[in-house]
Short mmCIF file of C-alpha atoms in Angstrom, two decimals:
data_model
loop_
_atom_site.label_atom_id
_atom_site.label_comp_id
_atom_site.label_asym_id
_atom_site.label_seq_id
_atom_site.Cartn_x
_atom_site.Cartn_y
_atom_site.Cartn_z
CA MET A 1 4.05 20.95 -15.30
CA PRO A 2 1.71 23.84 -14.71
CA SER A 3 1.47 26.88 -16.91
CA SER A 4 1.43 30.40 -15.55
CA ALA A 5 -2.25 30.83 -16.35
CA ALA A 6 -4.77 30.50 -13.57
CA PRO A 7 -6.05 26.89 -13.61
CA ALA A 8 -9.63 26.47 -14.74
CA LEU A 9 -12.26 24.45 -12.96
CA SER A 10 -13.33 21.11 -14.33
CA ASP A 11 -16.65 21.00 -16.16
CA HIS A 12 -17.40 17.66 -14.52
CA PRO A 13 -17.43 17.81 -10.72
CA THR A 14 -17.01 14.68 -8.70
CA THR A 15 -19.48 13.92 -5.93
CA ALA A 16 -18.21 15.04 -2.54
CA PRO A 17 -19.00 12.98 0.56
CA VAL A 18 -20.89 14.40 3.48
CA ALA A 19 -18.54 15.99 6.01
CA HIS A 20 -18.00 14.03 9.19
CA LYS A 21 -15.23 15.44 11.36
CA ASN A 22 -15.01 12.42 13.69
CA VAL A 23 -14.44 10.10 10.74
CA ALA A 24 -11.78 12.49 9.44
CA ILE A 25 -9.93 12.60 12.77
CA TRP A 26 -9.96 8.80 12.93
CA LEU A 27 -8.51 8.51 9.42
CA PHE A 28 -5.85 11.14 10.11
CA GLY A 29 -4.92 9.16 13.22
CA CYS A 30 -4.57 6.00 11.11
CA ALA A 31 -2.41 7.92 8.62
CA ALA A 32 -0.18 9.07 11.48
CA MET A 33 0.16 5.45 12.59
CA VAL A 34 1.17 4.43 9.06
CA PHE A 35 3.79 7.20 9.11
CA ILE A 36 5.18 5.84 12.38
CA MET A 37 5.10 2.34 10.88
CA VAL A 38 7.27 3.48 7.97
CA VAL A 39 9.73 5.08 10.40
CA ILE A 40 9.90 1.88 12.46
CA GLY A 41 10.35 -0.09 9.23
CA GLY A 42 13.27 2.13 8.23
CA LEU A 43 14.85 1.67 11.64
CA THR A 44 14.34 -2.09 11.39
CA ARG A 45 15.96 -2.13 7.97
CA LEU A 46 18.96 -0.01 8.92
CA THR A 47 19.67 -2.03 12.06
CA GLU A 48 19.26 -5.28 10.09
CA SER A 49 16.63 -6.52 12.52
CA GLY A 50 13.98 -7.51 9.98
CA LEU A 51 14.95 -11.16 9.63
CA SER A 52 15.14 -11.90 13.36
CA ILE A 53 11.62 -13.40 13.43
CA VAL A 54 11.48 -16.27 10.98
CA GLU A 55 7.80 -17.21 11.33
CA TRP A 56 4.63 -15.37 10.41
CA ARG A 57 2.00 -15.86 13.08
CA PRO A 58 -0.70 -13.22 12.49
CA PHE A 59 -2.51 -13.89 15.78
CA THR A 60 -0.23 -15.72 18.21
CA GLY A 61 2.66 -13.49 17.15
CA ILE A 62 1.40 -10.74 19.46
CA ILE A 63 2.71 -12.69 22.46
CA PRO A 64 6.37 -11.86 23.20
CA PRO A 65 8.87 -14.34 24.70
CA LEU A 66 7.92 -14.81 28.37
CA ASN A 67 10.88 -16.76 29.72
CA GLU A 68 14.37 -17.97 28.87
CA ALA A 69 13.01 -21.13 27.30
CA ASP A 70 11.02 -19.01 24.83
CA TRP A 71 14.11 -16.92 24.04
CA THR A 72 16.24 -20.02 23.51
CA ALA A 73 13.65 -21.51 21.13
CA LEU A 74 13.47 -18.32 19.06
CA TYR A 75 17.26 -18.03 18.99
CA GLN A 76 17.59 -21.63 17.79
CA GLN A 77 15.04 -20.99 15.04
CA TYR A 78 16.96 -17.89 13.91
CA SER A 79 20.25 -19.82 13.94
CA GLN A 80 18.93 -22.14 11.21
CA TYR A 81 18.70 -19.35 8.63
CA PRO A 82 21.26 -17.64 6.34
CA GLU A 83 21.52 -14.31 8.18
CA PHE A 84 22.73 -15.99 11.36
CA GLN A 85 24.91 -18.54 9.60
CA LYS A 86 26.61 -16.07 7.22
CA ILE A 87 26.63 -12.82 9.22
CA ASN A 88 25.52 -13.11 12.84
CA ALA A 89 27.00 -16.42 14.02
CA TRP A 90 28.79 -14.44 16.74
CA MET A 91 25.49 -13.52 18.38
CA SER A 92 24.52 -14.85 21.78
CA VAL A 93 20.92 -15.02 22.98
CA GLU A 94 21.37 -11.60 24.60
CA ASP A 95 22.63 -10.10 21.34
CA PHE A 96 19.70 -11.66 19.51
CA LYS A 97 17.22 -9.97 21.85
CA SER A 98 18.28 -6.51 20.67
CA ILE A 99 17.33 -7.19 17.03
CA PHE A 100 14.28 -9.28 17.94
CA TRP A 101 12.52 -6.53 19.88
CA LEU A 102 12.63 -4.01 17.05
CA GLU A 103 11.12 -6.42 14.54
CA PHE A 104 8.56 -7.52 17.14
CA ILE A 105 7.49 -3.90 17.69
CA HIS A 106 7.33 -3.39 13.93
CA ARG A 107 4.96 -6.31 13.47
CA LEU A 108 2.94 -5.49 16.58
CA TRP A 109 2.44 -1.89 15.40
CA GLY A 110 1.13 -3.20 12.07
CA ARG A 111 -1.45 -5.32 13.86
CA LEU A 112 -2.40 -2.35 16.04
CA ILE A 113 -3.06 -0.26 12.94
CA GLY A 114 -5.46 -2.95 11.77
CA VAL A 115 -7.33 -2.88 15.08
CA VAL A 116 -7.44 0.93 15.24
CA PHE A 117 -8.81 0.96 11.70
CA PHE A 118 -11.32 -1.87 11.89
CA ILE A 119 -13.08 -1.29 15.23
CA PRO A 120 -13.98 2.39 14.63
CA PHE A 121 -14.90 1.48 11.04
CA VAL A 122 -17.49 -1.01 12.28
CA TRP A 123 -18.72 1.57 14.80
CA PHE A 124 -19.13 4.29 12.19
CA LEU A 125 -20.91 1.83 9.89
CA ALA A 126 -23.31 0.90 12.67
CA LYS A 127 -23.97 4.58 13.39
CA LYS A 128 -24.48 5.24 9.66
CA SER A 129 -21.86 7.98 9.83
CA ILE A 130 -20.28 7.02 6.50
CA ASP A 131 -21.88 7.61 3.11
CA GLY A 132 -22.05 4.80 0.56
CA THR A 133 -19.15 5.91 -1.63
CA THR A 134 -16.82 6.43 1.32
CA LYS A 135 -17.83 3.07 2.79
CA TRP A 136 -16.49 1.23 -0.25
CA LYS A 137 -13.30 3.30 -0.23
CA LEU A 138 -12.72 2.29 3.38
CA TRP A 139 -13.38 -1.37 2.67
CA GLY A 140 -10.77 -1.07 -0.06
CA LEU A 141 -8.34 0.43 2.45
CA PHE A 142 -9.00 -2.42 4.87
CA ILE A 143 -8.18 -4.94 2.14
CA LEU A 144 -5.01 -3.02 1.24
CA GLY A 145 -3.97 -3.15 4.89
CA GLY A 146 -4.34 -6.92 4.89
CA LEU A 147 -2.37 -7.18 1.66
CA GLN A 148 0.35 -5.05 3.23
CA GLY A 149 0.75 -7.61 6.00
CA LEU A 150 1.05 -10.37 3.40
CA MET A 151 3.52 -8.29 1.41
CA GLY A 152 5.62 -7.76 4.53
CA TRP A 153 5.89 -11.50 5.12
CA TYR A 154 6.52 -12.13 1.41
CA MET A 155 9.41 -9.67 1.67
CA VAL A 156 10.86 -11.35 4.77
CA MET A 157 10.65 -14.77 3.09
CA SER A 158 13.09 -13.59 0.41
CA GLY A 159 15.80 -13.25 3.08
CA LEU A 160 15.25 -16.70 4.57
CA VAL A 161 16.42 -18.79 1.63
CA ASP A 162 19.97 -18.26 0.35
CA ARG A 163 20.68 -14.53 0.43
CA PRO A 164 20.76 -13.11 3.98
CA ASP A 165 18.93 -9.98 2.91
CA VAL A 166 15.47 -9.23 1.57
CA SER A 167 14.79 -8.72 -2.12
CA GLN A 168 15.01 -5.09 -3.17
CA TYR A 169 11.99 -5.67 -5.39
CA ARG A 170 9.84 -6.90 -2.51
CA LEU A 171 11.16 -4.20 -0.17
CA THR A 172 10.22 -1.49 -2.68
CA ALA A 173 6.80 -3.04 -3.23
CA HIS A 174 6.24 -3.11 0.54
CA PHE A 175 7.26 0.54 0.86
CA GLY A 176 5.21 1.55 -2.17
CA LEU A 177 2.06 -0.08 -0.80
CA ALA A 178 2.60 1.76 2.50
CA LEU A 179 2.71 5.04 0.57
CA VAL A 180 -0.48 4.17 -1.32
CA ILE A 181 -2.26 3.43 1.96
CA PHE A 182 -0.93 6.64 3.52
CA ILE A 183 -2.08 8.76 0.57
CA ALA A 184 -5.51 7.13 0.52
CA LEU A 185 -6.03 7.63 4.27
CA LEU A 186 -5.11 11.30 3.98
CA TRP A 187 -7.29 11.83 0.91
CA VAL A 188 -10.41 10.18 2.28
CA GLY A 189 -9.82 11.93 5.62
CA LEU A 190 -9.64 15.30 3.86
CA GLN A 191 -12.84 14.48 1.99
CA GLN A 192 -14.54 13.82 5.31
CA PHE A 193 -13.09 16.91 6.97
CA ALA A 194 -13.78 19.50 4.26
CA PRO A 195 -15.54 18.11 1.16
CA ARG A 196 -14.47 19.59 -2.18
CA SER A 197 -16.39 18.56 -5.28
CA PHE A 198 -14.50 20.05 -8.22
CA ALA A 199 -11.16 18.88 -9.53
CA THR A 200 -9.13 21.70 -11.07
CA ASN A 201 -6.22 21.80 -13.44
CA ALA A 202 -4.10 22.89 -10.48
CA SER A 203 -5.07 19.84 -8.45
CA ARG A 204 -4.36 17.56 -11.41
CA ARG A 205 -0.92 19.11 -11.74
CA SER A 206 -0.40 18.51 -8.04
CA TRP A 207 -1.18 14.84 -8.67
CA GLN A 208 1.41 14.75 -11.44
CA LEU A 209 3.97 16.17 -9.03
CA LEU A 210 2.89 13.66 -6.39
CA GLY A 211 3.42 10.85 -8.89
CA LEU A 212 6.99 12.03 -9.50
CA ILE A 213 7.63 12.28 -5.76
CA VAL A 214 6.38 8.73 -5.19
CA PHE A 215 8.43 7.43 -8.12
CA THR A 216 11.56 9.02 -6.65
CA ALA A 217 10.77 7.55 -3.23
CA LEU A 218 10.42 4.09 -4.81
CA SER A 219 13.83 4.48 -6.44
CA GLY A 220 15.10 5.05 -2.90
CA GLY A 221 13.62 1.68 -2.00
CA PHE A 222 16.02 0.02 -4.43
CA VAL A 223 18.91 1.98 -2.92
CA ALA A 224 17.91 0.69 0.52
CA GLY A 225 17.32 -2.85 -0.68
CA LEU A 226 20.78 -3.09 -2.24
CA ASP A 227 22.55 -1.10 0.52
CA ALA A 228 23.70 1.08 -2.37
CA GLY A 229 23.89 4.16 -0.17
CA TYR A 230 27.03 2.88 1.55
CA ALA A 231 29.12 3.50 -1.56
CA PHE A 232 29.96 6.70 -3.46
CA ASN A 233 29.45 8.91 -0.39
CA THR A 234 30.30 12.22 -2.03
CA PHE A 235 28.15 15.01 -3.41
CA PRO A 236 27.55 16.50 -5.95
CA LEU A 237 30.08 14.31 -7.79
CA MET A 238 29.82 10.53 -7.71
CA ASP A 239 33.13 8.66 -7.73
CA GLY A 240 34.72 11.99 -8.67
CA GLN A 241 32.58 12.39 -11.80
CA LEU A 242 29.22 13.82 -12.78
CA ILE A 243 28.57 10.71 -14.88
CA PRO A 244 30.76 8.00 -13.35
CA ASP A 245 32.50 5.29 -15.33
CA GLY A 246 30.72 1.96 -15.06
CA LEU A 247 27.23 3.45 -15.15
CA TYR A 248 24.76 1.02 -16.75
CA VAL A 249 27.56 -1.50 -17.24
CA PHE A 250 25.54 -4.52 -16.25
CA ASP A 251 24.42 -7.71 -17.91
CA PRO A 252 21.63 -7.52 -18.91
CA VAL A 253 21.67 -3.73 -19.09
CA TRP A 254 17.92 -3.37 -18.53
CA LEU A 255 18.37 -4.72 -15.00
CA ALA A 256 20.96 -2.07 -14.13
CA PRO A 257 18.39 0.37 -12.63
CA PHE A 258 17.27 -2.37 -10.26
CA GLU A 259 20.35 -4.47 -9.48
CA ASP A 260 23.54 -2.49 -10.18
CA HIS A 261 24.62 -0.53 -7.09
CA MET A 262 26.18 2.38 -8.97
CA THR A 263 23.28 2.77 -11.40
CA VAL A 264 20.64 2.49 -8.70
CA GLN A 265 22.24 5.23 -6.61
CA TRP A 266 22.88 7.47 -9.64
CA ASP A 267 19.26 7.14 -10.77
CA HIS A 268 17.99 8.04 -7.32
CA ARG A 269 20.26 11.09 -7.11
CA TRP A 270 19.07 12.48 -10.43
CA LEU A 271 15.42 11.67 -9.83
CA ALA A 272 15.72 13.56 -6.54
CA LYS A 273 17.25 16.56 -8.31
CA LEU A 274 14.54 16.47 -10.98
CA THR A 275 11.83 16.24 -8.34
CA PHE A 276 13.24 19.20 -6.43
CA VAL A 277 13.36 21.31 -9.60
CA MET A 278 9.76 20.35 -10.43
CA VAL A 279 8.67 21.32 -6.92
CA LEU A 280 10.35 24.71 -7.37
CA VAL A 281 8.65 25.21 -10.76
CA PHE A 282 5.28 24.15 -9.34
CA TRP A 283 5.62 26.51 -6.37
CA TRP A 284 6.74 29.44 -8.53
CA ARG A 285 3.93 29.02 -11.05
CA ALA A 286 1.35 28.49 -8.32
CA GLY A 287 2.21 31.97 -7.12
CA LYS A 288 0.66 33.28 -10.35
CA TRP A 289 -2.58 31.37 -9.93
CA ASN A 290 -5.70 32.75 -8.32
CA LEU A 291 -5.36 30.81 -5.07
CA THR A 292 -6.77 31.37 -1.61
CA SER A 293 -4.37 31.92 1.27
CA ASP A 294 -4.96 28.33 2.45
CA GLN A 295 -4.21 26.94 -0.99
CA ARG A 296 -1.08 29.04 -1.29
CA PHE A 297 0.02 27.82 2.15
CA ALA A 298 -0.36 24.23 0.91
CA THR A 299 2.13 24.93 -1.90
CA HIS A 300 4.52 26.47 0.65
CA LEU A 301 4.34 23.24 2.66
CA VAL A 302 5.37 21.18 -0.36
CA LEU A 303 8.36 23.42 -1.00
CA ALA A 304 9.43 23.33 2.66
CA ALA A 305 9.15 19.53 2.78
CA ALA A 306 11.16 19.20 -0.45
CA CYS A 307 13.94 21.45 0.87
CA LEU A 308 14.09 19.43 4.08
CA GLN A 309 14.18 16.15 2.20
CA VAL A 310 17.01 17.27 -0.08
CA ALA A 311 19.03 18.36 2.95
CA LEU A 312 18.36 15.05 4.68
CA GLY A 313 19.25 13.06 1.56
CA ILE A 314 22.60 14.77 1.06
CA SER A 315 23.43 14.59 4.77
CA THR A 316 22.52 10.89 4.90
CA LEU A 317 24.76 10.15 1.93
CA LEU A 318 27.74 12.13 3.24
CA SER A 319 27.42 10.53 6.69
CA VAL A 320 27.60 7.05 5.10
CA ILE A 321 24.04 6.38 6.26
CA TRP A 322 24.27 7.46 9.88
CA LEU A 323 21.29 5.73 11.52
CA PRO A 324 19.37 8.83 12.76
CA LEU A 325 19.78 10.56 9.40
CA GLY A 326 18.84 7.45 7.45
CA VAL A 327 15.61 7.07 9.42
CA ALA A 328 14.88 10.81 9.13
CA HIS A 329 15.40 10.64 5.36
CA GLN A 330 12.83 7.86 5.00
CA ALA A 331 10.44 9.79 7.24
CA GLY A 332 11.06 12.91 5.14
CA ALA A 333 9.93 11.06 2.02
CA VAL A 334 6.58 10.31 3.66
CA VAL A 335 6.26 13.92 4.85
CA LEU A 336 6.84 15.15 1.30
CA VAL A 337 4.27 12.69 -0.04
CA GLY A 338 1.82 13.87 2.61
CA THR A 339 2.27 17.58 1.84
CA ALA A 340 1.86 16.94 -1.90
CA THR A 341 -1.32 14.97 -1.21
CA TYR A 342 -2.63 17.80 0.95
CA ALA A 343 -1.84 20.34 -1.77
CA ALA A 344 -3.57 18.24 -4.42
CA TYR A 345 -6.70 18.22 -2.29
CA ARG A 346 -6.59 21.87 -1.21
CA LEU A 347 -6.24 22.99 -4.83
CA ARG A 348 -9.63 21.51 -5.60
CA SER A 349 -12.56 23.90 -5.65
CA GLU A 350 -15.29 24.10 -3.03
CA ASN A 351 -18.00 25.08 -5.49
#
C-alpha cells in the first residue's frame, strides 16, 4: 500500500490516445449498460429465474412467446430439466411466466449491449475517429463481449444436468468477466475523454487496491453460487464465534474456499474487512500526496463507495438476503470497482 511520500512520476510515459469526447460518451454509455446488466443478473440469480430458458438461441432468442402455444412449448421444455423436477414441479404455466420474463430481459439486454457497442464502433471506424491503438483495444472489448455471452450459456448449462443450480465456479467466472469488461470500458472511455500519458506510483497503487476490490467481489460470487449467505446471518460474530468451529473442515481441504459454505462466507467477510481497511489506508495516505482537487475528489469517491458497500453487505447478511438489499449489494460492488478505476486513471499525470 502507498507510503506517505508524494508519488513520483514514471520515467516511461505511455502513449495517450487523441481525445474524442463522442467516443468517450459512447463508451461510458456502454459501461452504464454493463452495470445495469450486472444488476439484472443479480436479480435473476436471487429470484432463481436463470434456468427458466433452457436453450441458447443467439438470434431467434430475441423473439418472446407470442401466444399460449408458445408458452406451453417453453413450459414443457423447462419441465424436462432438474430445476422443475426437483424444486418447481408445483409451477403452472402462469407461474413459469414470472421467472421466464426476467431471464428473457437479462438475455435481451446482453444482446442490446452488443448492438449498442458494435454499430457506433463501425461508425467511428468509418469516420476515422479512433486512433490505431484504441481501435485494437475496442476490438478486444468486442471479442470479450462475445465471450461473455458464451460464458453465460456455459454457466446456465451447469444447472441443466443433475444439480438444479449453476456452478459457483462458472457463476464467478461470468461475474468476473463482466467486471473486466466494465473496467476496460471505463478506462478506454477516460482515455478518450481526457488523455493522460504518465503512470504514477499513486495510480499503480490504485490498481493494486482495485485488484483487491475485484478479488473480494469474486469471493462474493462463490457466496452467491453456493447460496452461502443464507446461513450464519449474524455480525460481527459468525455462529457465535470470531473463528467458528468447522472452518476449513472439508475434504479435500483445498476446496474449502470454493465449496464449503461456512468457509466461503467466512473468507468473504474477512476479505471485505481487509479491503475496507486498505481503502481507509489508501485514502488517508493520499491526503499527504501532492494531488489536485480533482484527484483528491476521486479518492473521496472510493472511500464513499467502500462505506456504502460495507453497510449494504452487513445489512444484506442480517436481513437473510432480502431481495432489494441483495441486488443493491451486487450493484455496490460494481460501483466500488468503478470508483477505484476512476481513481486509478485520475491519479495519472497529464504531463
